[in-house]
Amino acid sequence: LALAQDGAFQEALPWFQAAVRTLPDDYAVNTGLAAVLRALGKAGPSQRHVRRFFARYPSRIRRGAFFSAPNIVCMHGGDHVHYLYVAGAGGGFRKIRRGGHFSLRFLLNLDDFTVEHYTITGRALRRRPPVLEPKLLINTVADPDVERSALRALSVYLGKRPHLPVINHPDMVMPTTRDGNYQRFQGREGFVFPRTHRMRAAHRSVEALCADFHALALGWPAILRATGTHTARTTRLVLSEADVRQFFQDNTADAVYATAFEANADADGLYSKIRFFAIDGALYPVVYHVDQVWNVHGTNRTQFMVTLADKIEREKRFLADPAAVIGTSAYERLAALPGEMGLDFFGIDCTLLPDGRILLFEVNPAMRHSFDHAKNFPYMQPHMQNIADAFRAMVNRRLRQ
């Protein structure tokens, strides 16, 4: 473990391999080996090891700090989850998990509960169901593009347990793909969800993919991204035939989203992204980012947004009273979405167009809550805490059902 944390992955590999033989059911050892393999460029063996491990040992239980701590089962998907080492802020490397989930790390203190973490892969849920008799099940599987089979298996499992309280029923998560949300919101008064189509890419030539893309007639520019991704790593704004061809030459995903680009810069040529979390039917403001680039991401806040005092003040006002900043009509339209989506926890990424319509970027649970931005923008701290408090309050209400 120390070798891996120091970045000595080649030296760490035989130690992890030996540890796995000795401790075949140990979560930390097995996911550590998977992360080391990925760090050495062996993504395929890493993924196969993860799936084999969870197929045999899908469950791990952490006892609560108190004897009377209530039982919770947290469901995760294992078909496409992966582990890797990333550089830590204080030096060295730390192991993280990625792939199709929302994280409870900053939403809930799991030490207050006896928690069974259950990872669904293959037929594990049918053959080896959870050990605990839970008072609540939390479904953290958030991306049906990469974990649809886990969501389906969980749906079957819950169908036989209709009285078990659930946060984020899998049947409500499955329609939240980008193309699914386009179908949901297209033509909806007061909203714009850009035309989005899923393109099958596996085992297809670049020529065939380019032809399919042009047949969609999305116009220029357009956005291409691999399905199952929520960062800018696989996202590209394509402006020409050459850009499209280059994207498909570079991309190895099984499927790709093709999305029409909706111009949304303000009068100053700046772009913005507004985020809300919806928790148990209520909206909680998260950020009002602003950036010079169309693909707005919070990582640019400390370089660009921090220089704009008026945008900082706008975000402060937004966090205190979002309806006063975005307008009552827009806020009420967004506030109606939790009841429609049927989800207990999800995020909304959007911006306002000059005519007052809401341009939706994403509406799904695959969004991360953290206190990262509050480190550089302290005024955000109490609002980020409000989100965590609301999630905890929801859990407590469900436990009393």
mmCIF file of C-alpha atoms in Angstrom:
data_model
loop_
_atom_site.group_PDB
_atom_site.id
_atom_site.type_symbol
_atom_site.label_atom_id
_atom_site.label_comp_id
_atom_site.label_asym_id
_atom_site.label_seq_id
_atom_site.Cartn_x
_atom_site.Cartn_y
_atom_site.Cartn_z
ATOM 1 C CA LEU A 1 0.000 0.000 0.000
ATOM 2 C CA ALA A 2 2.800 2.427 0.898
ATOM 3 C CA LEU A 3 4.539 1.719 -2.405
ATOM 4 C CA ALA A 4 1.367 2.502 -4.358
ATOM 5 C CA GLN A 5 0.776 5.677 -2.382
ATOM 6 C CA ASP A 6 4.304 6.756 -3.308
ATOM 7 C CA GLY A 7 3.647 6.039 -6.987
ATOM 8 C CA ALA A 8 5.931 2.987 -7.143
ATOM 9 C CA PHE A 9 3.281 0.967 -8.967
ATOM 10 C CA GLN A 10 5.558 -1.587 -10.613
ATOM 11 C CA GLU A 11 7.166 -2.395 -7.275
ATOM 12 C CA ALA A 12 3.753 -2.539 -5.565
ATOM 13 C CA LEU A 13 2.282 -5.009 -8.083
ATOM 14 C CA PRO A 14 3.808 -8.284 -6.766
ATOM 15 C CA TRP A 15 2.938 -7.318 -3.186
ATOM 16 C CA PHE A 16 -0.722 -6.796 -4.103
ATOM 17 C CA GLN A 17 -0.774 -10.031 -6.105
ATOM 18 C CA ALA A 18 0.564 -11.952 -3.116
ATOM 19 C CA ALA A 19 -1.886 -10.222 -0.768
ATOM 20 C CA VAL A 20 -4.827 -11.172 -3.002
ATOM 21 C CA ARG A 21 -3.837 -14.824 -2.821
ATOM 22 C CA THR A 22 -3.748 -14.606 0.973
ATOM 23 C CA LEU A 23 -6.832 -12.388 1.381
ATOM 24 C CA PRO A 24 -9.091 -13.171 -1.595
ATOM 25 C CA ASP A 25 -12.152 -11.555 0.026
ATOM 26 C CA ASP A 26 -10.464 -8.325 1.158
ATOM 27 C CA TYR A 27 -11.953 -5.226 -0.488
ATOM 28 C CA ALA A 28 -8.976 -2.907 0.035
ATOM 29 C CA VAL A 29 -6.451 -5.430 -1.264
ATOM 30 C CA ASN A 30 -8.437 -6.380 -4.351
ATOM 31 C CA THR A 31 -9.396 -2.854 -5.354
ATOM 32 C CA GLY A 32 -5.810 -1.796 -4.663
ATOM 33 C CA LEU A 33 -4.557 -4.413 -7.109
ATOM 34 C CA ALA A 34 -7.075 -3.198 -9.694
ATOM 35 C CA ALA A 35 -5.893 0.394 -9.246
ATOM 36 C CA VAL A 36 -2.235 -0.606 -9.588
ATOM 37 C CA LEU A 37 -2.964 -2.573 -12.760
ATOM 38 C CA ARG A 38 -4.728 0.445 -14.245
ATOM 39 C CA ALA A 39 -1.848 2.715 -13.267
ATOM 40 C CA LEU A 40 0.467 0.380 -15.218
ATOM 41 C CA GLY A 41 -1.683 0.706 -18.340
ATOM 42 C CA LYS A 42 -3.473 -2.635 -17.896
ATOM 43 C CA ALA A 43 -7.058 -1.393 -17.931
ATOM 44 C CA GLY A 44 -8.488 -4.665 -19.268
ATOM 45 C CA PRO A 45 -6.956 -6.928 -16.593
ATOM 46 C CA SER A 46 -7.883 -4.333 -13.960
ATOM 47 C CA GLN A 47 -11.530 -4.332 -15.006
ATOM 48 C CA ARG A 48 -11.723 -8.112 -15.228
ATOM 49 C CA HIS A 49 -10.257 -8.445 -11.742
ATOM 50 C CA VAL A 50 -12.823 -6.030 -10.306
ATOM 51 C CA ARG A 51 -15.714 -7.912 -11.873
ATOM 52 C CA ARG A 52 -14.447 -11.300 -10.708
ATOM 53 C CA PHE A 53 -13.974 -9.996 -7.186
ATOM 54 C CA PHE A 54 -17.457 -8.492 -6.878
ATOM 55 C CA ALA A 55 -19.075 -11.549 -8.477
ATOM 56 C CA ARG A 56 -17.651 -13.617 -5.608
ATOM 57 C CA TYR A 57 -17.740 -11.071 -2.794
ATOM 58 C CA PRO A 58 -20.427 -8.474 -3.548
ATOM 59 C CA SER A 59 -20.996 -7.488 0.079
ATOM 60 C CA ARG A 60 -18.947 -5.739 2.737
ATOM 61 C CA ILE A 61 -20.361 -4.584 6.061
ATOM 62 C CA ARG A 62 -19.207 -1.697 8.238
ATOM 63 C CA ARG A 63 -20.628 -1.702 11.760
ATOM 64 C CA GLY A 64 -21.916 1.586 13.120
ATOM 65 C CA ALA A 65 -20.327 3.407 16.013
ATOM 66 C CA PHE A 66 -23.309 2.586 18.227
ATOM 67 C CA PHE A 67 -24.861 -0.794 19.015
ATOM 68 C CA SER A 68 -28.305 0.456 17.993
ATOM 69 C CA ALA A 69 -27.157 1.964 14.676
ATOM 70 C CA PRO A 70 -29.853 1.255 12.054
ATOM 71 C CA ASN A 71 -29.086 -0.996 9.100
ATOM 72 C CA ILE A 72 -28.697 0.571 5.662
ATOM 73 C CA VAL A 73 -27.816 -1.164 2.398
ATOM 74 C CA CYS A 74 -25.996 1.000 -0.157
ATOM 75 C CA MET A 75 -26.225 -0.397 -3.672
ATOM 76 C CA HIS A 76 -23.451 0.113 -6.219
ATOM 77 C CA GLY A 77 -22.949 -1.144 -9.753
ATOM 78 C CA GLY A 78 -19.910 -3.260 -10.600
ATOM 79 C CA ASP A 79 -20.069 -3.812 -14.346
ATOM 80 C CA HIS A 80 -18.128 -0.683 -15.249
ATOM 81 C CA VAL A 81 -16.793 0.636 -11.955
ATOM 82 C CA HIS A 82 -13.041 1.053 -11.868
ATOM 83 C CA TYR A 83 -10.375 1.969 -9.353
ATOM 84 C CA LEU A 84 -7.328 4.109 -9.938
ATOM 85 C CA TYR A 85 -4.648 6.059 -8.154
ATOM 86 C CA VAL A 86 -4.642 9.826 -8.565
ATOM 87 C CA ALA A 87 -2.169 12.409 -7.336
ATOM 88 C CA GLY A 88 -3.166 13.773 -3.944
ATOM 89 C CA ALA A 89 -3.225 17.476 -3.123
ATOM 90 C CA GLY A 90 -0.584 16.984 -0.431
ATOM 91 C CA GLY A 91 1.663 14.778 -2.537
ATOM 92 C CA GLY A 92 1.623 11.064 -3.110
ATOM 93 C CA PHE A 93 -1.278 9.093 -4.584
ATOM 94 C CA ARG A 94 -4.693 8.067 -3.305
ATOM 95 C CA LYS A 95 -7.068 5.406 -4.549
ATOM 96 C CA ILE A 96 -10.452 6.493 -5.883
ATOM 97 C CA ARG A 97 -13.475 4.800 -7.448
ATOM 98 C CA ARG A 98 -15.112 5.975 -10.668
ATOM 99 C CA GLY A 99 -17.958 4.808 -12.802
ATOM 100 C CA GLY A 100 -21.671 5.529 -12.787
ATOM 101 C CA HIS A 101 -22.431 6.473 -9.162
ATOM 102 C CA PHE A 102 -23.035 9.414 -6.915
ATOM 103 C CA SER A 103 -20.881 9.555 -3.814
ATOM 104 C CA LEU A 104 -22.195 9.612 -0.257
ATOM 105 C CA ARG A 105 -18.890 10.848 1.115
ATOM 106 C CA PHE A 106 -20.040 14.435 1.758
ATOM 107 C CA LEU A 107 -23.745 13.709 1.983
ATOM 108 C CA LEU A 108 -23.945 11.326 4.929
ATOM 109 C CA ASN A 109 -21.839 10.238 7.896
ATOM 110 C CA LEU A 110 -21.966 6.492 7.397
ATOM 111 C CA ASP A 111 -20.420 5.883 10.826
ATOM 112 C CA ASP A 112 -23.867 6.604 12.257
ATOM 113 C CA PHE A 113 -25.251 3.451 10.616
ATOM 114 C CA THR A 114 -24.432 -0.187 10.115
ATOM 115 C CA VAL A 115 -23.882 -0.144 6.370
ATOM 116 C CA GLU A 116 -23.751 -2.988 3.912
ATOM 117 C CA HIS A 117 -22.068 -1.881 0.702
ATOM 118 C CA TYR A 118 -23.348 -4.183 -2.001
ATOM 119 C CA THR A 119 -21.908 -4.136 -5.523
ATOM 120 C CA ILE A 120 -24.125 -5.600 -8.252
ATOM 121 C CA THR A 121 -22.371 -7.428 -11.052
ATOM 122 C CA GLY A 122 -23.539 -10.297 -13.198
ATOM 123 C CA ARG A 123 -26.041 -12.455 -11.303
ATOM 124 C CA ALA A 124 -24.632 -11.714 -7.853
ATOM 125 C CA LEU A 125 -27.788 -10.055 -6.515
ATOM 126 C CA ARG A 126 -29.877 -13.094 -7.350
ATOM 127 C CA ARG A 127 -27.376 -15.662 -6.092
ATOM 128 C CA ARG A 128 -25.958 -13.815 -3.059
ATOM 129 C CA PRO A 129 -28.459 -11.209 -1.814
ATOM 130 C CA PRO A 130 -27.526 -8.667 0.867
ATOM 131 C CA VAL A 131 -26.801 -10.099 4.308
ATOM 132 C CA LEU A 132 -28.424 -7.402 6.423
ATOM 133 C CA GLU A 133 -32.135 -6.890 6.884
ATOM 134 C CA PRO A 134 -32.097 -3.165 6.103
ATOM 135 C CA LYS A 135 -34.392 -0.410 7.274
ATOM 136 C CA LEU A 136 -33.445 1.598 4.184
ATOM 137 C CA LEU A 137 -31.816 0.974 0.805
ATOM 138 C CA ILE A 138 -29.832 3.756 -0.890
ATOM 139 C CA ASN A 139 -29.288 3.231 -4.601
ATOM 140 C CA THR A 140 -26.138 5.136 -5.567
ATOM 141 C CA VAL A 141 -26.163 3.820 -9.156
ATOM 142 C CA ALA A 142 -26.638 7.011 -11.129
ATOM 143 C CA ASP A 143 -25.754 6.412 -14.785
ATOM 144 C CA PRO A 144 -27.873 3.979 -16.807
ATOM 145 C CA ASP A 145 -25.479 4.312 -19.742
ATOM 146 C CA VAL A 146 -22.866 2.254 -17.902
ATOM 147 C CA GLU A 147 -24.804 0.377 -15.217
ATOM 148 C CA ARG A 148 -28.170 -0.422 -16.784
ATOM 149 C CA SER A 149 -27.869 -4.132 -15.997
ATOM 150 C CA ALA A 150 -27.278 -3.314 -12.316
ATOM 151 C CA LEU A 151 -30.341 -1.058 -12.294
ATOM 152 C CA ARG A 152 -32.453 -3.782 -13.872
ATOM 153 C CA ALA A 153 -31.261 -6.386 -11.382
ATOM 154 C CA LEU A 154 -32.006 -4.022 -8.514
ATOM 155 C CA SER A 155 -35.461 -3.316 -9.928
ATOM 156 C CA VAL A 156 -36.240 -7.050 -9.881
ATOM 157 C CA TYR A 157 -34.887 -7.336 -6.335
ATOM 158 C CA LEU A 158 -37.045 -4.446 -5.097
ATOM 159 C CA GLY A 159 -40.096 -5.768 -6.923
ATOM 160 C CA LYS A 160 -40.082 -8.637 -4.448
ATOM 161 C CA ARG A 161 -39.698 -6.221 -1.500
ATOM 162 C CA PRO A 162 -42.308 -3.522 -2.160
ATOM 163 C CA HIS A 163 -42.337 -2.262 1.425
ATOM 164 C CA LEU A 164 -38.590 -1.575 1.678
ATOM 165 C CA PRO A 165 -37.946 2.210 1.731
ATOM 166 C CA VAL A 166 -35.675 3.204 -1.156
ATOM 167 C CA ILE A 167 -33.796 6.354 -2.056
ATOM 168 C CA ASN A 168 -33.641 6.632 -5.863
ATOM 169 C CA HIS A 169 -35.623 3.697 -7.138
ATOM 170 C CA PRO A 170 -33.807 2.183 -10.150
ATOM 171 C CA ASP A 171 -36.914 2.482 -12.330
ATOM 172 C CA MET A 172 -36.686 6.260 -11.945
ATOM 173 C CA VAL A 173 -32.954 6.365 -12.681
ATOM 174 C CA MET A 174 -33.121 4.412 -15.942
ATOM 175 C CA PRO A 175 -34.870 7.150 -18.017
ATOM 176 C CA THR A 176 -32.281 9.836 -17.102
ATOM 177 C CA THR A 177 -29.859 9.268 -19.982
ATOM 178 C CA ARG A 178 -29.096 12.306 -22.153
ATOM 179 C CA ASP A 179 -31.208 11.025 -25.031
ATOM 180 C CA GLY A 180 -33.918 9.988 -22.578
ATOM 181 C CA ASN A 181 -34.041 13.491 -21.140
ATOM 182 C CA TYR A 182 -34.190 14.960 -24.638
ATOM 183 C CA GLN A 183 -37.272 12.841 -25.280
ATOM 184 C CA ARG A 184 -38.706 13.945 -21.941
ATOM 185 C CA PHE A 185 -38.177 17.676 -22.442
ATOM 186 C CA GLN A 186 -38.363 18.265 -26.193
ATOM 187 C CA GLY A 187 -41.011 20.834 -26.979
ATOM 188 C CA ARG A 188 -41.651 21.535 -23.300
ATOM 189 C CA GLU A 189 -42.742 25.129 -22.794
ATOM 190 C CA GLY A 190 -40.148 27.175 -20.953
ATOM 191 C CA PHE A 191 -37.347 24.624 -21.456
ATOM 192 C CA VAL A 192 -34.762 23.840 -24.091
ATOM 193 C CA PHE A 193 -33.047 20.466 -24.113
ATOM 194 C CA PRO A 194 -30.861 20.341 -27.236
ATOM 195 C CA ARG A 195 -31.551 17.563 -29.720
ATOM 196 C CA THR A 196 -29.555 14.549 -28.565
ATOM 197 C CA HIS A 197 -29.090 11.184 -30.233
ATOM 198 C CA ARG A 198 -27.245 8.060 -29.205
ATOM 199 C CA MET A 199 -24.929 6.591 -31.843
ATOM 200 C CA ARG A 200 -23.779 2.988 -31.676
ATOM 201 C CA ALA A 201 -20.000 3.108 -32.172
ATOM 202 C CA ALA A 202 -18.637 -0.339 -31.283
ATOM 203 C CA HIS A 203 -17.128 -2.279 -34.216
ATOM 204 C CA ARG A 204 -18.053 0.414 -36.728
ATOM 205 C CA SER A 205 -15.784 2.200 -39.175
ATOM 206 C CA VAL A 206 -15.009 5.904 -38.988
ATOM 207 C CA GLU A 207 -16.652 6.344 -42.389
ATOM 208 C CA ALA A 208 -19.892 4.744 -41.204
ATOM 209 C CA LEU A 209 -19.953 6.840 -38.032
ATOM 210 C CA CYS A 210 -19.335 10.056 -39.953
ATOM 211 C CA ALA A 211 -22.162 9.165 -42.320
ATOM 212 C CA ASP A 212 -24.517 8.489 -39.412
ATOM 213 C CA PHE A 213 -23.562 11.762 -37.777
ATOM 214 C CA HIS A 214 -24.268 13.792 -40.910
ATOM 215 C CA ALA A 215 -27.600 12.012 -41.367
ATOM 216 C CA LEU A 216 -28.713 13.503 -38.046
ATOM 217 C CA ALA A 217 -28.427 17.014 -39.569
ATOM 218 C CA LEU A 218 -27.623 18.659 -36.239
ATOM 219 C CA GLY A 219 -25.869 21.582 -37.923
ATOM 220 C CA TRP A 220 -22.598 23.243 -36.919
ATOM 221 C CA PRO A 221 -21.259 23.338 -34.344
ATOM 222 C CA ALA A 222 -22.323 20.151 -32.562
ATOM 223 C CA ILE A 223 -21.159 18.265 -29.482
ATOM 224 C CA LEU A 224 -19.846 14.705 -29.439
ATOM 225 C CA ARG A 225 -19.133 12.799 -26.234
ATOM 226 C CA ALA A 226 -18.761 9.199 -25.151
ATOM 227 C CA THR A 227 -21.780 7.865 -23.278
ATOM 228 C CA GLY A 228 -21.293 7.300 -19.577
ATOM 229 C CA THR A 229 -19.015 10.323 -19.089
ATOM 230 C CA HIS A 230 -19.803 13.530 -17.207
ATOM 231 C CA THR A 231 -16.607 15.540 -17.507
ATOM 232 C CA ALA A 232 -14.884 17.233 -20.421
ATOM 233 C CA ARG A 233 -12.500 14.316 -20.977
ATOM 234 C CA THR A 234 -14.452 12.818 -23.882
ATOM 235 C CA THR A 235 -16.449 15.889 -24.927
ATOM 236 C CA ARG A 236 -15.644 17.785 -28.095
ATOM 237 C CA LEU A 237 -17.250 20.684 -29.918
ATOM 238 C CA VAL A 238 -17.023 19.763 -33.599
ATOM 239 C CA LEU A 239 -16.975 22.527 -36.188
ATOM 240 C CA SER A 240 -16.248 20.630 -39.373
ATOM 241 C CA GLU A 241 -16.117 17.281 -41.118
ATOM 242 C CA ALA A 242 -12.460 17.020 -40.112
ATOM 243 C CA ASP A 243 -13.363 17.480 -36.431
ATOM 244 C CA VAL A 244 -15.990 14.738 -36.606
ATOM 245 C CA ARG A 245 -13.596 12.335 -38.289
ATOM 246 C CA GLN A 246 -10.879 13.078 -35.737
ATOM 247 C CA PHE A 247 -13.258 12.492 -32.842
ATOM 248 C CA PHE A 248 -14.263 9.057 -34.102
ATOM 249 C CA GLN A 249 -10.640 8.165 -34.820
ATOM 250 C CA ASP A 250 -9.676 9.058 -31.260
ATOM 251 C CA ASN A 251 -12.712 7.582 -29.490
ATOM 252 C CA THR A 252 -13.075 3.928 -28.550
ATOM 253 C CA ALA A 253 -16.414 4.089 -26.719
ATOM 254 C CA ASP A 254 -19.186 1.622 -27.481
ATOM 255 C CA ALA A 255 -21.658 4.473 -27.919
ATOM 256 C CA VAL A 256 -21.529 8.223 -28.460
ATOM 257 C CA TYR A 257 -23.959 11.074 -27.865
ATOM 258 C CA ALA A 258 -24.383 13.595 -30.666
ATOM 259 C CA THR A 259 -25.964 16.821 -29.448
ATOM 260 C CA ALA A 260 -26.964 20.033 -31.192
ATOM 261 C CA PHE A 261 -25.130 23.066 -29.824
ATOM 262 C CA GLU A 262 -27.398 25.751 -28.425
ATOM 263 C CA ALA A 263 -25.697 29.156 -28.426
ATOM 264 C CA ASN A 264 -25.933 30.532 -24.894
ATOM 265 C CA ALA A 265 -23.239 33.155 -24.341
ATOM 266 C CA ASP A 266 -24.450 36.319 -22.634
ATOM 267 C CA ALA A 267 -24.048 39.863 -23.930
ATOM 268 C CA ASP A 268 -20.439 39.911 -22.662
ATOM 269 C CA GLY A 269 -19.587 36.670 -24.456
ATOM 270 C CA LEU A 270 -19.480 34.695 -21.206
ATOM 271 C CA TYR A 271 -21.032 31.322 -20.462
ATOM 272 C CA SER A 272 -22.671 30.212 -17.251
ATOM 273 C CA LYS A 273 -23.855 27.042 -15.541
ATOM 274 C CA ILE A 274 -26.388 26.939 -12.744
ATOM 275 C CA ARG A 275 -26.652 23.843 -10.579
ATOM 276 C CA PHE A 276 -29.328 22.740 -8.156
ATOM 277 C CA PHE A 277 -29.625 19.559 -6.155
ATOM 278 C CA ALA A 278 -33.108 18.174 -5.672
ATOM 279 C CA ILE A 279 -33.448 16.353 -2.348
ATOM 280 C CA ASP A 280 -36.720 14.795 -1.235
ATOM 281 C CA GLY A 281 -38.733 17.111 -3.462
ATOM 282 C CA ALA A 282 -36.997 20.411 -2.633
ATOM 283 C CA LEU A 283 -34.364 22.398 -4.559
ATOM 284 C CA TYR A 284 -31.021 23.434 -3.080
ATOM 285 C CA PRO A 285 -28.802 25.911 -4.951
ATOM 286 C CA VAL A 286 -25.225 24.760 -5.526
ATOM 287 C CA VAL A 287 -23.355 27.099 -7.892
ATOM 288 C CA TYR A 288 -23.731 29.811 -10.491
ATOM 289 C CA HIS A 289 -20.509 29.316 -12.458
ATOM 290 C CA VAL A 290 -19.297 31.679 -15.158
ATOM 291 C CA ASP A 291 -16.544 31.038 -17.685
ATOM 292 C CA GLN A 292 -15.053 32.153 -20.985
ATOM 293 C CA VAL A 293 -15.507 28.735 -22.586
ATOM 294 C CA TRP A 294 -18.725 27.013 -23.628
ATOM 295 C CA ASN A 295 -18.047 23.860 -21.573
ATOM 296 C CA VAL A 296 -18.285 25.516 -18.172
ATOM 297 C CA HIS A 297 -16.502 23.674 -15.376
ATOM 298 C CA GLY A 298 -15.826 24.663 -11.799
ATOM 299 C CA THR A 299 -12.105 23.991 -12.100
ATOM 300 C CA ASN A 300 -11.781 27.375 -13.842
ATOM 301 C CA ARG A 301 -13.315 29.322 -10.964
ATOM 302 C CA THR A 302 -10.009 30.119 -9.284
ATOM 303 C CA GLN A 303 -8.470 31.398 -12.528
ATOM 304 C CA PHE A 304 -11.333 33.307 -14.118
ATOM 305 C CA MET A 305 -14.505 33.718 -12.084
ATOM 306 C CA VAL A 306 -12.569 34.863 -9.036
ATOM 307 C CA THR A 307 -11.568 37.996 -11.000
ATOM 308 C CA LEU A 308 -15.187 39.067 -11.581
ATOM 309 C CA ALA A 309 -16.563 40.706 -8.453
ATOM 310 C CA ASP A 310 -20.028 41.191 -9.943
ATOM 311 C CA LYS A 311 -20.333 37.472 -10.777
ATOM 312 C CA ILE A 312 -19.206 36.553 -7.276
ATOM 313 C CA GLU A 313 -21.890 38.826 -5.853
ATOM 314 C CA ARG A 314 -24.470 37.297 -8.179
ATOM 315 C CA GLU A 315 -23.576 33.812 -6.958
ATOM 316 C CA LYS A 316 -23.854 34.931 -3.346
ATOM 317 C CA ARG A 317 -27.335 36.295 -4.034
ATOM 318 C CA PHE A 318 -28.260 33.144 -5.945
ATOM 319 C CA LEU A 319 -27.254 30.894 -3.051
ATOM 320 C CA ALA A 320 -29.250 33.012 -0.602
ATOM 321 C CA ASP A 321 -32.372 33.390 -2.786
ATOM 322 C CA PRO A 322 -32.219 31.633 -6.166
ATOM 323 C CA ALA A 323 -35.706 32.699 -7.251
ATOM 324 C CA ALA A 324 -34.760 36.366 -6.845
ATOM 325 C CA VAL A 325 -31.781 35.910 -9.190
ATOM 326 C CA ILE A 326 -33.123 33.619 -11.915
ATOM 327 C CA GLY A 327 -36.709 34.844 -11.685
ATOM 328 C CA THR A 328 -39.775 33.369 -10.041
ATOM 329 C CA SER A 329 -41.099 31.813 -13.248
ATOM 330 C CA ALA A 330 -37.851 29.968 -14.021
ATOM 331 C CA TYR A 331 -37.473 28.845 -10.430
ATOM 332 C CA GLU A 332 -41.015 27.475 -10.292
ATOM 333 C CA ARG A 333 -40.445 25.525 -13.508
ATOM 334 C CA LEU A 334 -37.345 23.929 -11.996
ATOM 335 C CA ALA A 335 -39.053 23.350 -8.639
ATOM 336 C CA ALA A 336 -41.682 21.222 -10.392
ATOM 337 C CA LEU A 337 -39.084 18.781 -11.737
ATOM 338 C CA PRO A 338 -38.539 16.655 -8.580
ATOM 339 C CA GLY A 339 -42.178 15.601 -8.593
ATOM 340 C CA GLU A 340 -41.981 14.727 -12.270
ATOM 341 C CA MET A 341 -38.641 12.885 -12.196
ATOM 342 C CA GLY A 342 -39.655 10.609 -9.321
ATOM 343 C CA LEU A 343 -36.124 10.704 -7.894
ATOM 344 C CA ASP A 344 -35.262 11.423 -4.277
ATOM 345 C CA PHE A 345 -31.828 12.825 -5.112
ATOM 346 C CA PHE A 346 -30.566 14.281 -8.384
ATOM 347 C CA GLY A 347 -28.904 17.321 -9.887
ATOM 348 C CA ILE A 348 -29.941 19.882 -12.486
ATOM 349 C CA ASP A 349 -27.350 21.683 -14.623
ATOM 350 C CA CYS A 350 -28.768 24.526 -16.676
ATOM 351 C CA THR A 351 -28.509 28.166 -17.676
ATOM 352 C CA LEU A 352 -30.920 30.918 -18.645
ATOM 353 C CA LEU A 353 -31.369 32.021 -22.236
ATOM 354 C CA PRO A 354 -32.017 35.707 -23.025
ATOM 355 C CA ASP A 355 -35.705 35.000 -23.701
ATOM 356 C CA GLY A 356 -36.165 33.493 -20.221
ATOM 357 C CA ARG A 357 -36.229 29.845 -21.244
ATOM 358 C CA ILE A 358 -34.139 27.349 -19.280
ATOM 359 C CA LEU A 359 -31.427 25.589 -21.269
ATOM 360 C CA LEU A 360 -30.955 22.183 -19.644
ATOM 361 C CA PHE A 361 -27.545 20.507 -19.824
ATOM 362 C CA GLU A 362 -28.118 17.536 -17.510
ATOM 363 C CA VAL A 363 -30.863 16.236 -15.229
ATOM 364 C CA ASN A 364 -29.743 13.092 -13.406
ATOM 365 C CA PRO A 365 -28.276 11.759 -10.129
ATOM 366 C CA ALA A 366 -24.740 11.437 -11.539
ATOM 367 C CA MET A 367 -23.498 14.614 -9.854
ATOM 368 C CA ARG A 368 -20.984 14.940 -7.081
ATOM 369 C CA HIS A 369 -21.513 16.930 -3.913
ATOM 370 C CA SER A 370 -18.396 18.215 -2.162
ATOM 371 C CA PHE A 371 -16.990 21.172 -0.280
ATOM 372 C CA ASP A 372 -14.132 21.690 -2.759
ATOM 373 C CA HIS A 373 -15.202 25.117 -4.029
ATOM 374 C CA ALA A 374 -15.889 26.341 -0.496
ATOM 375 C CA LYS A 375 -12.159 26.127 0.237
ATOM 376 C CA ASN A 376 -11.561 29.031 -2.147
ATOM 377 C CA PHE A 377 -14.985 30.665 -1.868
ATOM 378 C CA PRO A 378 -15.897 30.468 1.849
ATOM 379 C CA TYR A 379 -19.336 32.030 1.365
ATOM 380 C CA MET A 380 -20.396 28.702 -0.199
ATOM 381 C CA GLN A 381 -19.712 26.669 2.950
ATOM 382 C CA PRO A 382 -23.094 27.051 4.713
ATOM 383 C CA HIS A 383 -24.998 26.325 1.509
ATOM 384 C CA MET A 384 -22.983 23.175 0.842
ATOM 385 C CA GLN A 385 -23.685 22.143 4.445
ATOM 386 C CA ASN A 386 -27.397 22.745 3.851
ATOM 387 C CA ILE A 387 -27.269 20.118 1.109
ATOM 388 C CA ALA A 388 -25.625 17.553 3.373
ATOM 389 C CA ASP A 389 -28.092 18.354 6.162
ATOM 390 C CA ALA A 390 -31.029 17.922 3.799
ATOM 391 C CA PHE A 391 -29.779 14.535 2.616
ATOM 392 C CA ARG A 392 -29.305 13.373 6.195
ATOM 393 C CA ALA A 393 -32.777 14.588 7.128
ATOM 394 C CA MET A 394 -34.231 12.651 4.197
ATOM 395 C CA VAL A 395 -32.466 9.474 5.349
ATOM 396 C CA ASN A 396 -33.798 9.924 8.877
ATOM 397 C CA ARG A 397 -37.352 10.418 7.589
ATOM 398 C CA ARG A 398 -37.123 7.238 5.509
ATOM 399 C CA LEU A 399 -35.786 5.281 8.470
ATOM 400 C CA ARG A 400 -38.895 6.259 10.427
ATOM 401 C CA GLN A 401 -41.260 4.976 7.751
#
